[in-house]
XYZ file of C-alpha atoms in Angstrom:
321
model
C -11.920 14.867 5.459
C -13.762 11.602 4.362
C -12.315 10.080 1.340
C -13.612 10.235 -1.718
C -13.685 7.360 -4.087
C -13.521 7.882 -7.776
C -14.846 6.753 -11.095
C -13.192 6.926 -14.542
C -14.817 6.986 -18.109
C -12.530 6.042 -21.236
C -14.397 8.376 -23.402
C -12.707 11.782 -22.509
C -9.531 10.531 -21.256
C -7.859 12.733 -24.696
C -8.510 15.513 -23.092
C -6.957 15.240 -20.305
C -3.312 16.951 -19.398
C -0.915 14.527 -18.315
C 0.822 15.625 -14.547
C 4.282 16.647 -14.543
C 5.202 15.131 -10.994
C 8.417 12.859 -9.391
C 8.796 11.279 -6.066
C 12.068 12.658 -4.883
C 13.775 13.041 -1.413
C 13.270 16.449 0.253
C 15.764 18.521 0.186
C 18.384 18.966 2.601
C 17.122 21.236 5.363
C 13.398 19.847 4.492
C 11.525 20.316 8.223
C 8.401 18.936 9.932
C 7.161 20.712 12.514
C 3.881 20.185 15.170
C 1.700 22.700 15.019
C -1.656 23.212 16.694
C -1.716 18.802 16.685
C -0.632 18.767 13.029
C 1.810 17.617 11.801
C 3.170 20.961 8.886
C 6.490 21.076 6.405
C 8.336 23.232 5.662
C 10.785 23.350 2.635
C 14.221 24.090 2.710
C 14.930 27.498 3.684
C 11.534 28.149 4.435
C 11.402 27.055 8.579
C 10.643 30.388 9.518
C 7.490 30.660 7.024
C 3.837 31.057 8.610
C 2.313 28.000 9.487
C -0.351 28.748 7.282
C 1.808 28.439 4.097
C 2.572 24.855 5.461
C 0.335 21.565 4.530
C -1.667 19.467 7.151
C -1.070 15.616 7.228
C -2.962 12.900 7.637
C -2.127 9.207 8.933
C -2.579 5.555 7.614
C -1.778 2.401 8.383
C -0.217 -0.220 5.930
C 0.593 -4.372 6.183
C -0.088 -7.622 4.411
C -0.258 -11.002 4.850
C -2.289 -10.441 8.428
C -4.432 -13.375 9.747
C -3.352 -16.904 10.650
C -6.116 -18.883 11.612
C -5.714 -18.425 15.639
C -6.976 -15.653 18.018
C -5.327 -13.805 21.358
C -5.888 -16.676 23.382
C -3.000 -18.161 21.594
C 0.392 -16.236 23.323
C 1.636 -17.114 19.443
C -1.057 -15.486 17.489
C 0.437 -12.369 16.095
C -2.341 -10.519 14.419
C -4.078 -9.162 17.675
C -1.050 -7.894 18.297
C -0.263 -6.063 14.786
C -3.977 -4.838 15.117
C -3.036 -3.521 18.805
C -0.744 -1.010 17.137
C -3.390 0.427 14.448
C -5.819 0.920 17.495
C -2.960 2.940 19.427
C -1.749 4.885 15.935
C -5.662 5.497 15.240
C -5.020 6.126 11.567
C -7.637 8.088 9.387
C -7.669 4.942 7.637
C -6.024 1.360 6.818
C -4.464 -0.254 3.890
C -4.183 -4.139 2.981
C -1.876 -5.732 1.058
C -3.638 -8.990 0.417
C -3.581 -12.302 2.364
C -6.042 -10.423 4.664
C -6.695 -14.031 5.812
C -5.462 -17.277 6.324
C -5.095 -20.378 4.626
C -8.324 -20.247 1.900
C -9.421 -16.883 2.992
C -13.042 -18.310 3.387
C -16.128 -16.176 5.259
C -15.937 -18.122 8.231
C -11.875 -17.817 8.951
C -12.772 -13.855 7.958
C -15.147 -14.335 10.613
C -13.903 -16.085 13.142
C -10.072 -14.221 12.829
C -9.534 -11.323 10.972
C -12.985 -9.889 12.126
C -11.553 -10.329 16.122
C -8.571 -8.193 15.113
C -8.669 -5.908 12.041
C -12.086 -6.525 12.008
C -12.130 -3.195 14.595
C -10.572 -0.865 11.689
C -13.246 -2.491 8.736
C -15.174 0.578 8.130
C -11.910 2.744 7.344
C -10.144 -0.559 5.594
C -8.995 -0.060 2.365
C -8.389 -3.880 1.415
C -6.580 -5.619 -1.685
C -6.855 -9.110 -2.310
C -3.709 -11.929 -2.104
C -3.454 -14.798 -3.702
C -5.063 -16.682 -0.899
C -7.910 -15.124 -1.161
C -8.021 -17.143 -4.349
C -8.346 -19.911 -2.451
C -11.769 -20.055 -0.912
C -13.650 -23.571 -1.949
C -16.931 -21.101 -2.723
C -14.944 -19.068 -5.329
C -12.572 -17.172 -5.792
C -12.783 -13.767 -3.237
C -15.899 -15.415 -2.716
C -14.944 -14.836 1.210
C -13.065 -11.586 0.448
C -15.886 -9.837 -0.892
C -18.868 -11.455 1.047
C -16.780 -9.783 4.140
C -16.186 -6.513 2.647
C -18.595 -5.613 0.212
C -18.522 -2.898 -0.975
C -15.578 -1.252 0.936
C -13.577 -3.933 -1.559
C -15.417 -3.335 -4.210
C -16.907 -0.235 -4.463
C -17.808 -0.146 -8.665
C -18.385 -4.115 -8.793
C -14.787 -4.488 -9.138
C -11.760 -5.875 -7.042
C -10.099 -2.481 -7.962
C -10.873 0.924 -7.184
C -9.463 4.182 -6.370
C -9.986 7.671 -3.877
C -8.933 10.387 -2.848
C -7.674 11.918 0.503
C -6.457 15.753 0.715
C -4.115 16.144 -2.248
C -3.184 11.599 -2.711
C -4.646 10.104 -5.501
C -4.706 6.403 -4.250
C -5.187 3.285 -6.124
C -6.548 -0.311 -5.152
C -5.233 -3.208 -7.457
C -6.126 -6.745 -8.056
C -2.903 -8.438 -9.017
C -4.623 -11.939 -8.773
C -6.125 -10.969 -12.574
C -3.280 -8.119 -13.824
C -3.819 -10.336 -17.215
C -7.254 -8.808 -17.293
C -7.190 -6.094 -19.830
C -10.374 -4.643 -18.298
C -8.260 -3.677 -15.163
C -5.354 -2.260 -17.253
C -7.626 -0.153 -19.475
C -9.403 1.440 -15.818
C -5.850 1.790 -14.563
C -4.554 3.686 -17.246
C -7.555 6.077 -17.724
C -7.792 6.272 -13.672
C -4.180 7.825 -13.449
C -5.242 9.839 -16.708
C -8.442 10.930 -14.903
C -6.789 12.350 -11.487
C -6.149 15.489 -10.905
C -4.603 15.114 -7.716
C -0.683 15.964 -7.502
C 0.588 12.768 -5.506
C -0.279 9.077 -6.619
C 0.210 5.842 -4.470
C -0.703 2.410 -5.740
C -1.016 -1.021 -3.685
C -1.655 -4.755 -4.565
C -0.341 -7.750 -3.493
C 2.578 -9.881 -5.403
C 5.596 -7.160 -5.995
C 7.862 -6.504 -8.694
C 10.401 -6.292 -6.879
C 11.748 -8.838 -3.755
C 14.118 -10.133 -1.867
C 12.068 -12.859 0.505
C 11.476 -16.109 -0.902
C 8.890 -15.307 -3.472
C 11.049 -13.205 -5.243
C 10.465 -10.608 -7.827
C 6.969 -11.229 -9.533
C 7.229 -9.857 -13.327
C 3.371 -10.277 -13.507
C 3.480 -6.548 -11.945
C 5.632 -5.206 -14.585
C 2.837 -3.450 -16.533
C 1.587 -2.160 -13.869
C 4.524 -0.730 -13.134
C 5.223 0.776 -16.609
C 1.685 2.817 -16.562
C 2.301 4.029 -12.598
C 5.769 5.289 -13.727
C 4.898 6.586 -17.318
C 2.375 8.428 -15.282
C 4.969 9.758 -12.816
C 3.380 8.026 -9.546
C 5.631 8.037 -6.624
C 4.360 5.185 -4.402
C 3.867 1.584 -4.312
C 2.896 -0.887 -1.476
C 2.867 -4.382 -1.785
C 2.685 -7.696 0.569
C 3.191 -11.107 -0.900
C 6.643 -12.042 0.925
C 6.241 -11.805 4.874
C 9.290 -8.966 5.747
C 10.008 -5.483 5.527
C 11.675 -4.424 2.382
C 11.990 -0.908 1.117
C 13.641 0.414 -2.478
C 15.165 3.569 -3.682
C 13.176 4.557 -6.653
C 13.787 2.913 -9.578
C 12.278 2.282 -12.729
C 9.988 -0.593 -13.724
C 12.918 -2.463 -15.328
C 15.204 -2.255 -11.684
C 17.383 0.694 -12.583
C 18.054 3.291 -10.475
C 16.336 6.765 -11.209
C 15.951 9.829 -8.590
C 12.766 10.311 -10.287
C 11.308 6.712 -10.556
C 8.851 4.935 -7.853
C 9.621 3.987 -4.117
C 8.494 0.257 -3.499
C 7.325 -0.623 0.311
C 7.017 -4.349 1.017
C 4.894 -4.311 3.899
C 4.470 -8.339 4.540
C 4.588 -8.583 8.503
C 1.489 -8.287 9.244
C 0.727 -11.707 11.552
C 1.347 -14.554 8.970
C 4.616 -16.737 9.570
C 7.838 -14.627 8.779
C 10.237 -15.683 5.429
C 13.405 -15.650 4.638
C 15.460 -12.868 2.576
C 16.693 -14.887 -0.498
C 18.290 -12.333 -2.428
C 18.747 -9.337 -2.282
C 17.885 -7.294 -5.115
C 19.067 -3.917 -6.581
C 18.174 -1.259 -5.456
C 17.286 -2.172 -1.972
C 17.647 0.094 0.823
C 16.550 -2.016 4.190
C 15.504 -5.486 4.653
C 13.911 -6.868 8.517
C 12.417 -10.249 8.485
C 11.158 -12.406 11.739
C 9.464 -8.460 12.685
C 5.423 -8.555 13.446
C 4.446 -4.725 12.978
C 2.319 -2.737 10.655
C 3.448 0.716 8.847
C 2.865 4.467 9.529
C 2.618 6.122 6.302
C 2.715 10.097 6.920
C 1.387 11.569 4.197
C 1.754 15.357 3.508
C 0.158 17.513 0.552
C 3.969 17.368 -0.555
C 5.102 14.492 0.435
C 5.175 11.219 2.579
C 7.583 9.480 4.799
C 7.217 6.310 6.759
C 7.999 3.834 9.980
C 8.026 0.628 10.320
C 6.504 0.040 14.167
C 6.765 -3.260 15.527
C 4.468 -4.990 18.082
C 6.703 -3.822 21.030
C 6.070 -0.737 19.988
C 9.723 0.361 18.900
C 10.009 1.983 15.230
C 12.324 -0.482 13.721
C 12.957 1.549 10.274
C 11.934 5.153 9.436
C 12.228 6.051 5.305
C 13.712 9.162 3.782
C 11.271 11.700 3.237
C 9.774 12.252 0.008
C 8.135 14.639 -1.539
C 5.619 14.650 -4.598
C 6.096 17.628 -7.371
């Protein structure tokens, strides 16, 4: 099923009935099962239903922070080999995280790097922009967008949204989250979608434990994704692997708050973990790999793969209600 990309109008946002939804583990006893080459769950108590009852999944690919300015004929280079593993996962499509590409993120390093790697997966790229694409002597995106178009910005904007099976999922710009333009689409976006699961990316993350650290600049963000029960967020920023429990936007703890993914290992040079904050589960820094998000019409899960192929981290499963 293609996605679908979606447009929101203020005017009859009023009328629209909030989703009652939470991203919570599955329950104990939760199964997946392979059946007919797709991947079904079943619930808890339910492994013996009819496959038919179950939901079909559907594949993507997530990292950030991807393109240092070299190419494979460098043994050091590691973004031919991160984009080695979405070729051999062949994902239905592929999510950015900003940084896309290194150091000002101008067309020609888009051209002459990112385009021999990732530049494979463009057409089913779903791309964010990082800070350094802020960069770029021409502008800023200037580079970003002349190499995406209108994959990155499908309404004229650096933010955008679609749909795939029953995921709502949602495209920010958190270069300009002071822009109350994008807050106002955000908000009537989540009010707008119908759909009964909800993931969000951008780049800089609320919440971190790699040198950059938390970035409140996300916070509102955050506040409108979890007022509007979303379960999902993916961010780059800091170059490691972090993932959260959910929590609230303010750090607490809540069974029914948001799951953050830090998905930062994408090629660019690995960082430290500073500090470790609340609520996090797993941490793996100096790891090149990309993520493989399993989404479900119930639920996702995920695993981190690195570029010798080994799954260095698989997440509890989640589901959406």
């Amino acid at each position: 099923m293609p996605l679908t990309p979606r447009t929101t109008s203020r005017s009859n946002t009023t009328a629209r009935t909030r989703r009652v939804r939470r991203g919570i583990p599955l329950a104990t006893g939760s199964s997946l099962a392979l059946v007919g080459g797709v991947l079904l769950w079943s619930p808890a108590g339910a492994a013996d239903a009819s496959p038919t009852a179950a939901r079909a999944a559907f594949t993507a690919v997530a990292a950030g922070d991807i393109a240092e300015q070299c190419t494979a004929s460098s043994s050091s280079c590691k973004h031919p080999r991160t984009a080695a593993l979405v070729k051999q996962i062949n994902p239905a499509f592929v999510l950015t995280m900003g940084d896309n590409q290194y150091d000002d993120a101008r067309l020609k390093d888009f051209q002459k790097y990112y385009d021999t790697s990732w530049g494979a997966f463009k057409s089913r790229t779903r791309p964010v922009a990082g800070n350094h694409e802020t960069y770029d002597p021409a502008g800023a995106l200037a580079g970003y967008k002349s190499y995406f178009g209108s994959v990155a910005y499908p309404d004229g904007k650096s933010y955008y949204s679609y749909d795939r099976d029953n995921w709502h999922f949602i495209a920010l710009d958190s270069n300009s989250f002071d822009d109350d333009a994008q807050i106002d689409w955000l908000e009537d976006d989540l009010a707008a979608t119908t759909k009964k699961c909800v993931a969000a990316y951008w780049h800089h993350p609320l919440f971190s434990s790699g040198e950059h650290g938390n970035d409140p600049v996300s916070r509102p963000v955050w506040k409108l994704l979890y007022d509007h029960k979303a379960e999902l967020v993916l961010n780059g920023h800091d170059h490691h692997y972090e993932r959260f429990a959910p929590q609230n936007p303010d750090g607490k703890a809540d069974a029914n708050g948001i799951v953050e993914l830090l998905g930062g290992m994408g090629g660019a040079n690995p960082y430290k973990i500073e500090e470790v904050q609340p609520n996090s589960q797993k941490r793996i820094t100096n790891t090149f790999g990309v993520v493989k998000l399993n989404f479900t019409d119930t639920g996702f899960s995920w695993n981190l793969v690195a570029t010798d192929g080994s799954t260095k981290d698989t997440s509890p499963s989640y589901s959406c209600r």
